[in-house]
PDB file of C-alpha atoms in Angstrom:
ATOM      1  CA  MET A  21    -100.778 -58.590 -38.211  1.00 54.00           C
ATOM      2  CA  ALA A  22    -100.371 -55.434 -40.058  1.00 58.00           C
ATOM      3  CA  ARG A  23     -97.386 -53.533 -39.359  1.00 61.00           C
ATOM      4  CA  ASN A  24     -97.778 -50.013 -38.380  1.00 60.00           C
ATOM      5  CA  ASN A  25     -95.538 -48.212 -40.852  1.00 62.00           C
ATOM      6  CA  ARG A  26     -95.955 -44.992 -39.150  1.00 62.00           C
ATOM      7  CA  LYS A  27     -92.886 -43.635 -37.637  1.00 60.00           C
ATOM      8  CA  ASN A  28     -93.220 -41.890 -34.430  1.00 59.00           C
ATOM      9  CA  LYS A  29     -92.129 -38.386 -35.166  1.00 60.00           C
ATOM     10  CA  GLY A  30     -90.542 -36.593 -32.345  1.00 59.00           C
ATOM     11  CA  SER A  31     -92.064 -33.275 -31.604  1.00 65.00           C
ATOM     12  CA  ALA A  32     -90.197 -30.455 -33.284  1.00 61.00           C
ATOM     13  CA  PRO A  33     -88.541 -28.010 -30.926  1.00 62.00           C
ATOM     14  CA  LYS A  34     -90.599 -24.911 -30.330  1.00 64.00           C
ATOM     15  CA  GLN A  35     -89.291 -21.678 -31.840  1.00 68.00           C
ATOM     16  CA  GLY A  36     -91.180 -19.430 -29.452  1.00 71.00           C
ATOM     17  CA  HIS A  37     -88.246 -18.540 -27.229  1.00 80.00           C
ATOM     18  CA  LYS A  38     -86.194 -17.244 -30.188  1.00 84.00           C
ATOM     19  CA  LEU A  39     -89.003 -14.953 -31.290  1.00 86.00           C
ATOM     20  CA  VAL A  40     -89.342 -13.593 -27.771  1.00 87.00           C
ATOM     21  CA  TRP A  41     -85.640 -12.749 -27.592  1.00 88.00           C
ATOM     22  CA  ILE A  42     -85.602 -11.113 -31.032  1.00 91.00           C
ATOM     23  CA  THR A  43     -88.657  -9.051 -30.128  1.00 90.00           C
ATOM     24  CA  LEU A  44     -87.113  -7.953 -26.829  1.00 91.00           C
ATOM     25  CA  ILE A  45     -83.905  -6.877 -28.583  1.00 92.00           C
ATOM     26  CA  LEU A  46     -85.792  -4.932 -31.242  1.00 93.00           C
ATOM     27  CA  ILE A  47     -87.759  -3.102 -28.558  1.00 93.00           C
ATOM     28  CA  ALA A  48     -84.766  -2.546 -26.259  1.00 94.00           C
ATOM     29  CA  VAL A  49     -82.443  -0.957 -28.856  1.00 94.00           C
ATOM     30  CA  PRO A  50     -84.455   2.279 -29.383  1.00 94.00           C
ATOM     31  CA  PHE A  51     -85.028   2.630 -25.646  1.00 93.00           C
ATOM     32  CA  LEU A  52     -81.305   2.246 -24.973  1.00 94.00           C
ATOM     33  CA  LEU A  53     -80.471   4.860 -27.616  1.00 94.00           C
ATOM     34  CA  ILE A  54     -82.954   7.321 -26.110  1.00 94.00           C
ATOM     35  CA  PHE A  55     -81.598   6.577 -22.622  1.00 93.00           C
ATOM     36  CA  PHE A  56     -77.999   7.337 -23.637  1.00 91.00           C
ATOM     37  CA  VAL A  57     -78.983  10.563 -25.425  1.00 92.00           C
ATOM     38  CA  ILE A  58     -80.915  11.793 -22.383  1.00 91.00           C
ATOM     39  CA  GLN A  59     -78.117  10.740 -20.042  1.00 90.00           C
ATOM     40  CA  GLY A  60     -75.538  12.618 -22.129  1.00 87.00           C
ATOM     41  CA  SER A  61     -77.713  15.738 -22.145  1.00 86.00           C
ATOM     42  CA  VAL A  62     -78.296  15.646 -18.400  1.00 86.00           C
ATOM     43  CA  LEU A  63     -74.614  15.197 -17.625  1.00 83.00           C
ATOM     44  CA  THR A  64     -73.532  18.161 -19.780  1.00 80.00           C
ATOM     45  CA  GLN A  65     -76.394  20.578 -19.078  1.00 81.00           C
ATOM     46  CA  SER A  66     -74.486  22.559 -16.451  1.00 79.00           C
ATOM     47  CA  THR A  67     -71.419  23.197 -18.615  1.00 78.00           C
ATOM     48  CA  PRO A  68     -71.410  26.038 -21.146  1.00 78.00           C
ATOM     49  CA  VAL A  69     -70.672  25.474 -24.798  1.00 74.00           C
ATOM     50  CA  VAL A  70     -67.322  27.122 -25.347  1.00 76.00           C
ATOM     51  CA  GLY A  71     -65.936  28.024 -28.699  1.00 75.00           C
ATOM     52  CA  SER A  72     -65.391  30.695 -31.259  1.00 78.00           C
ATOM     53  CA  ARG A  73     -67.049  30.974 -34.613  1.00 80.00           C
ATOM     54  CA  PHE A  74     -63.921  32.615 -35.971  1.00 83.00           C
ATOM     55  CA  GLY A  75     -60.638  30.952 -36.831  1.00 82.00           C
ATOM     56  CA  SER A  76     -57.145  32.236 -36.160  1.00 84.00           C
ATOM     57  CA  ASN A  77     -56.955  33.971 -39.563  1.00 86.00           C
ATOM     58  CA  ASP A  78     -60.378  35.617 -39.302  1.00 90.00           C
ATOM     59  CA  LEU A  79     -60.931  39.300 -38.435  1.00 92.00           C
ATOM     60  CA  ASN A  80     -57.384  40.256 -39.281  1.00 90.00           C
ATOM     61  CA  PRO A  81     -56.721  43.211 -39.124  1.00 92.00           C
ATOM     62  CA  GLU A  82     -58.820  43.935 -36.076  1.00 94.00           C
ATOM     63  CA  ILE A  83     -60.993  47.048 -35.717  1.00 96.00           C
ATOM     64  CA  SER A  84     -59.714  48.950 -32.683  1.00 95.00           C
ATOM     65  CA  ASP A  85     -61.631  51.070 -30.173  1.00 96.00           C
ATOM     66  CA  ASP A  86     -59.754  54.100 -31.515  1.00 97.00           C
ATOM     67  CA  GLN A  87     -61.080  53.431 -35.024  1.00 97.00           C
ATOM     68  CA  ILE A  88     -64.617  53.062 -33.640  1.00 97.00           C
ATOM     69  CA  SER A  89     -64.263  56.460 -31.926  1.00 97.00           C
ATOM     70  CA  GLN A  90     -62.957  58.011 -35.151  1.00 97.00           C
ATOM     71  CA  ILE A  91     -65.916  56.589 -37.077  1.00 98.00           C
ATOM     72  CA  LYS A  92     -68.370  57.934 -34.505  1.00 97.00           C
ATOM     73  CA  ASP A  93     -66.815  61.417 -34.646  1.00 97.00           C
ATOM     74  CA  ALA A  94     -66.713  61.423 -38.456  1.00 97.00           C
ATOM     75  CA  VAL A  95     -70.328  60.270 -38.832  1.00 97.00           C
ATOM     76  CA  SER A  96     -71.513  62.744 -36.179  1.00 96.00           C
ATOM     77  CA  SER A  97     -70.161  65.593 -38.310  1.00 96.00           C
ATOM     78  CA  ILE A  98     -72.546  64.798 -41.210  1.00 96.00           C
ATOM     79  CA  ASP A  99     -75.241  67.457 -41.767  1.00 94.00           C
ATOM     80  CA  ASN A 100     -78.672  66.906 -40.155  1.00 93.00           C
ATOM     81  CA  VAL A 101     -77.425  64.122 -37.847  1.00 96.00           C
ATOM     82  CA  ASP A 102     -78.932  64.413 -34.365  1.00 94.00           C
ATOM     83  CA  SER A 103     -77.217  61.429 -32.738  1.00 95.00           C
ATOM     84  CA  VAL A 104     -74.986  58.490 -33.618  1.00 97.00           C
ATOM     85  CA  THR A 105     -74.300  55.164 -31.942  1.00 97.00           C
ATOM     86  CA  VAL A 106     -71.523  52.864 -33.119  1.00 98.00           C
ATOM     87  CA  ASN A 107     -70.927  49.374 -31.774  1.00 96.00           C
ATOM     88  CA  LEU A 108     -68.985  46.309 -32.765  1.00 96.00           C
ATOM     89  CA  LYS A 109     -70.648  43.072 -31.682  1.00 93.00           C
ATOM     90  CA  SER A 110     -70.351  39.603 -33.189  1.00 89.00           C
ATOM     91  CA  ALA A 111     -68.039  40.903 -35.920  1.00 93.00           C
ATOM     92  CA  THR A 112     -70.635  43.398 -37.175  1.00 96.00           C
ATOM     93  CA  LEU A 113     -69.914  47.119 -37.092  1.00 97.00           C
ATOM     94  CA  ARG A 114     -73.319  48.775 -36.586  1.00 98.00           C
ATOM     95  CA  ILE A 115     -73.807  52.486 -37.061  1.00 98.00           C
ATOM     96  CA  ASN A 116     -77.191  53.967 -36.119  1.00 97.00           C
ATOM     97  CA  MET A 117     -77.757  57.523 -37.325  1.00 97.00           C
ATOM     98  CA  ASN A 118     -80.749  59.460 -36.018  1.00 95.00           C
ATOM     99  CA  MET A 119     -81.353  62.309 -38.436  1.00 95.00           C
ATOM    100  CA  SER A 120     -83.510  65.391 -37.910  1.00 93.00           C
ATOM    101  CA  ASP A 121     -87.229  64.583 -37.883  1.00 89.00           C
ATOM    102  CA  ASP A 122     -87.953  66.636 -40.997  1.00 90.00           C
ATOM    103  CA  ALA A 123     -85.245  65.000 -43.151  1.00 91.00           C
ATOM    104  CA  ASP A 124     -86.511  63.635 -46.454  1.00 93.00           C
ATOM    105  CA  GLU A 125     -85.538  60.378 -48.163  1.00 93.00           C
ATOM    106  CA  ALA A 126     -82.868  61.969 -50.384  1.00 95.00           C
ATOM    107  CA  THR A 127     -81.189  63.602 -47.369  1.00 96.00           C
ATOM    108  CA  ILE A 128     -81.214  60.373 -45.379  1.00 96.00           C
ATOM    109  CA  LYS A 129     -79.893  58.293 -48.290  1.00 96.00           C
ATOM    110  CA  SER A 130     -77.166  60.863 -48.933  1.00 96.00           C
ATOM    111  CA  ALA A 131     -76.178  60.834 -45.243  1.00 97.00           C
ATOM    112  CA  ALA A 132     -76.049  57.023 -45.205  1.00 97.00           C
ATOM    113  CA  ASP A 133     -73.827  56.999 -48.305  1.00 97.00           C
ATOM    114  CA  GLU A 134     -71.600  59.662 -46.768  1.00 98.00           C
ATOM    115  CA  ALA A 135     -71.294  57.566 -43.595  1.00 98.00           C
ATOM    116  CA  TYR A 136     -70.309  54.565 -45.720  1.00 98.00           C
ATOM    117  CA  ASN A 137     -67.574  56.657 -47.381  1.00 98.00           C
ATOM    118  CA  LYS A 138     -66.321  57.917 -44.003  1.00 98.00           C
ATOM    119  CA  VAL A 139     -66.097  54.333 -42.741  1.00 98.00           C
ATOM    120  CA  ASP A 140     -64.162  53.474 -45.921  1.00 97.00           C
ATOM    121  CA  ASP A 141     -61.724  56.313 -45.179  1.00 97.00           C
ATOM    122  CA  ILE A 142     -61.018  55.045 -41.646  1.00 97.00           C
ATOM    123  CA  CYS A 143     -61.373  51.273 -42.163  1.00 97.00           C
ATOM    124  CA  PRO A 144     -61.036  50.498 -45.875  1.00 97.00           C
ATOM    125  CA  ILE A 145     -63.954  48.350 -47.058  1.00 97.00           C
ATOM    126  CA  ASN A 146     -61.732  45.995 -49.078  1.00 95.00           C
ATOM    127  CA  THR A 147     -59.479  45.378 -46.075  1.00 94.00           C
ATOM    128  CA  TYR A 148     -61.927  45.183 -43.158  1.00 96.00           C
ATOM    129  CA  PHE A 149     -65.280  44.217 -44.683  1.00 96.00           C
ATOM    130  CA  THR A 150     -64.398  41.817 -47.516  1.00 95.00           C
ATOM    131  CA  ASN A 151     -63.523  38.157 -46.919  1.00 94.00           C
ATOM    132  CA  SER A 152     -60.168  36.956 -48.161  1.00 90.00           C
ATOM    133  CA  ASP A 153     -58.990  33.482 -49.077  1.00 89.00           C
ATOM    134  CA  ASP A 154     -57.381  33.267 -45.639  1.00 87.00           C
ATOM    135  CA  GLY A 155     -60.425  34.044 -43.511  1.00 90.00           C
ATOM    136  CA  LYS A 156     -63.655  35.832 -42.715  1.00 93.00           C
ATOM    137  CA  MET A 157     -63.908  39.556 -42.107  1.00 95.00           C
ATOM    138  CA  TYR A 158     -66.358  41.996 -40.523  1.00 96.00           C
ATOM    139  CA  ASP A 159     -69.866  42.919 -41.653  1.00 97.00           C
ATOM    140  CA  LEU A 160     -70.993  46.555 -41.874  1.00 98.00           C
ATOM    141  CA  GLU A 161     -74.505  47.794 -41.166  1.00 98.00           C
ATOM    142  CA  ILE A 162     -75.471  51.475 -41.394  1.00 98.00           C
ATOM    143  CA  ASN A 163     -78.979  52.379 -40.220  1.00 97.00           C
ATOM    144  CA  CYS A 164     -80.083  55.915 -41.012  1.00 97.00           C
ATOM    145  CA  PHE A 165     -83.557  57.157 -40.043  1.00 94.00           C
ATOM    146  CA  ASN A 166     -85.434  60.385 -39.410  1.00 91.00           C
ATOM    147  CA  TYR A 167     -87.189  59.123 -36.270  1.00 86.00           C
ATOM    148  CA  LEU A 168     -88.335  56.013 -34.490  1.00 80.00           C
ATOM    149  CA  VAL A 169     -92.066  55.402 -34.324  1.00 79.00           C
ATOM    150  CA  ASP A 170     -93.597  56.379 -30.974  1.00 81.00           C
ATOM    151  CA  ASP A 171     -96.604  58.300 -29.593  1.00 80.00           C
ATOM    152  CA  THR A 172     -95.559  61.564 -31.266  1.00 82.00           C
ATOM    153  CA  HIS A 173     -94.275  60.096 -34.551  1.00 78.00           C
ATOM    154  CA  THR A 174     -96.386  57.968 -36.880  1.00 80.00           C
ATOM    155  CA  SER A 175     -95.076  55.239 -39.128  1.00 77.00           C
ATOM    156  CA  ASP A 176     -96.454  57.068 -42.178  1.00 83.00           C
ATOM    157  CA  GLY A 177     -93.668  59.654 -42.201  1.00 85.00           C
ATOM    158  CA  GLN A 178     -90.821  57.430 -41.076  1.00 88.00           C
ATOM    159  CA  ILE A 179     -87.901  56.955 -43.455  1.00 92.00           C
ATOM    160  CA  PHE A 180     -85.380  54.222 -42.657  1.00 94.00           C
ATOM    161  CA  ILE A 181     -82.444  53.542 -44.988  1.00 96.00           C
ATOM    162  CA  GLU A 182     -80.102  50.630 -44.324  1.00 97.00           C
ATOM    163  CA  ILE A 183     -76.773  49.995 -46.013  1.00 97.00           C
ATOM    164  CA  THR A 184     -75.385  46.508 -45.521  1.00 98.00           C
ATOM    165  CA  LYS A 185     -72.007  45.135 -46.559  1.00 97.00           C
ATOM    166  CA  THR A 186     -71.246  41.578 -45.516  1.00 96.00           C
ATOM    167  CA  GLY A 187     -67.805  40.068 -45.722  1.00 94.00           C
ATOM    168  CA  ALA A 188     -68.962  37.701 -48.442  1.00 93.00           C
ATOM    169  CA  GLY A 189     -71.324  40.066 -50.247  1.00 94.00           C
ATOM    170  CA  LYS A 190     -71.559  43.433 -51.908  1.00 96.00           C
ATOM    171  CA  LYS A 191     -72.878  46.751 -50.670  1.00 96.00           C
ATOM    172  CA  GLN A 192     -76.661  46.784 -50.569  1.00 96.00           C
ATOM    173  CA  THR A 193     -78.908  49.776 -49.878  1.00 96.00           C
ATOM    174  CA  ASP A 194     -82.501  49.184 -48.781  1.00 95.00           C
ATOM    175  CA  ASN A 195     -85.358  51.477 -47.858  1.00 93.00           C
ATOM    176  CA  MET A 196     -86.826  49.588 -44.923  1.00 90.00           C
ATOM    177  CA  THR A 197     -90.043  51.632 -44.887  1.00 88.00           C
ATOM    178  CA  THR A 198     -90.983  51.004 -48.521  1.00 86.00           C
ATOM    179  CA  ALA A 199     -92.163  47.620 -49.719  1.00 84.00           C
ATOM    180  CA  LYS A 200     -90.134  45.996 -52.468  1.00 85.00           C
ATOM    181  CA  ASP A 201     -93.227  44.256 -53.828  1.00 86.00           C
ATOM    182  CA  GLU A 202     -96.343  46.448 -53.506  1.00 86.00           C
ATOM    183  CA  GLU A 203     -98.578  43.796 -55.095  1.00 88.00           C
ATOM    184  CA  LEU A 204     -97.648  41.281 -52.415  1.00 87.00           C
ATOM    185  CA  VAL A 205     -98.296  43.843 -49.678  1.00 82.00           C
ATOM    186  CA  ASN A 206    -101.710  44.630 -51.137  1.00 85.00           C
ATOM    187  CA  GLU A 207    -102.594  40.928 -51.279  1.00 88.00           C
ATOM    188  CA  ILE A 208    -101.575  40.425 -47.664  1.00 88.00           C
ATOM    189  CA  GLN A 209    -103.435  43.497 -46.390  1.00 81.00           C
ATOM    190  CA  ARG A 210    -106.795  42.571 -47.947  1.00 69.00           C
TER     191      ARG A 210
END
């Protein structure tokens, strides 16, 4: 009789359960991450974010209310100035000068420069508006205009000069009513 040389192979164990577990883990990980992010957001949504963008060495020396009043009085005394507002918010000293409606560009630019010099007399630019190695300082923004556009004033005759001095930058004077690149404006307006 012929011998059956075949060996009875045992059935190999099925790998299906391992693939199922690996697939479940790969799917569960992103869902768990999203769950924890949402949970963290929900738990902290009723509490405000508290902090200061300035360090202990920043804004030193501080601009006082008395200096702000002095600046307002000094800028108000400039010729052709109808009204002045001065405020200090978020470490930016903003001066808005409303000039007479018939003031021309040279008059407005001269008044803005004079306001800058008056601020320098009261709060020296190098001390208050220039960053040091120790910390950040204030920004200065002087807006000088003949009128704001409304029903009685058209945008054609408006002149708006802005002088900006950031703590990290230099003094910059811009005419906000004149385009810096006329060609670009013409391309856009076609």
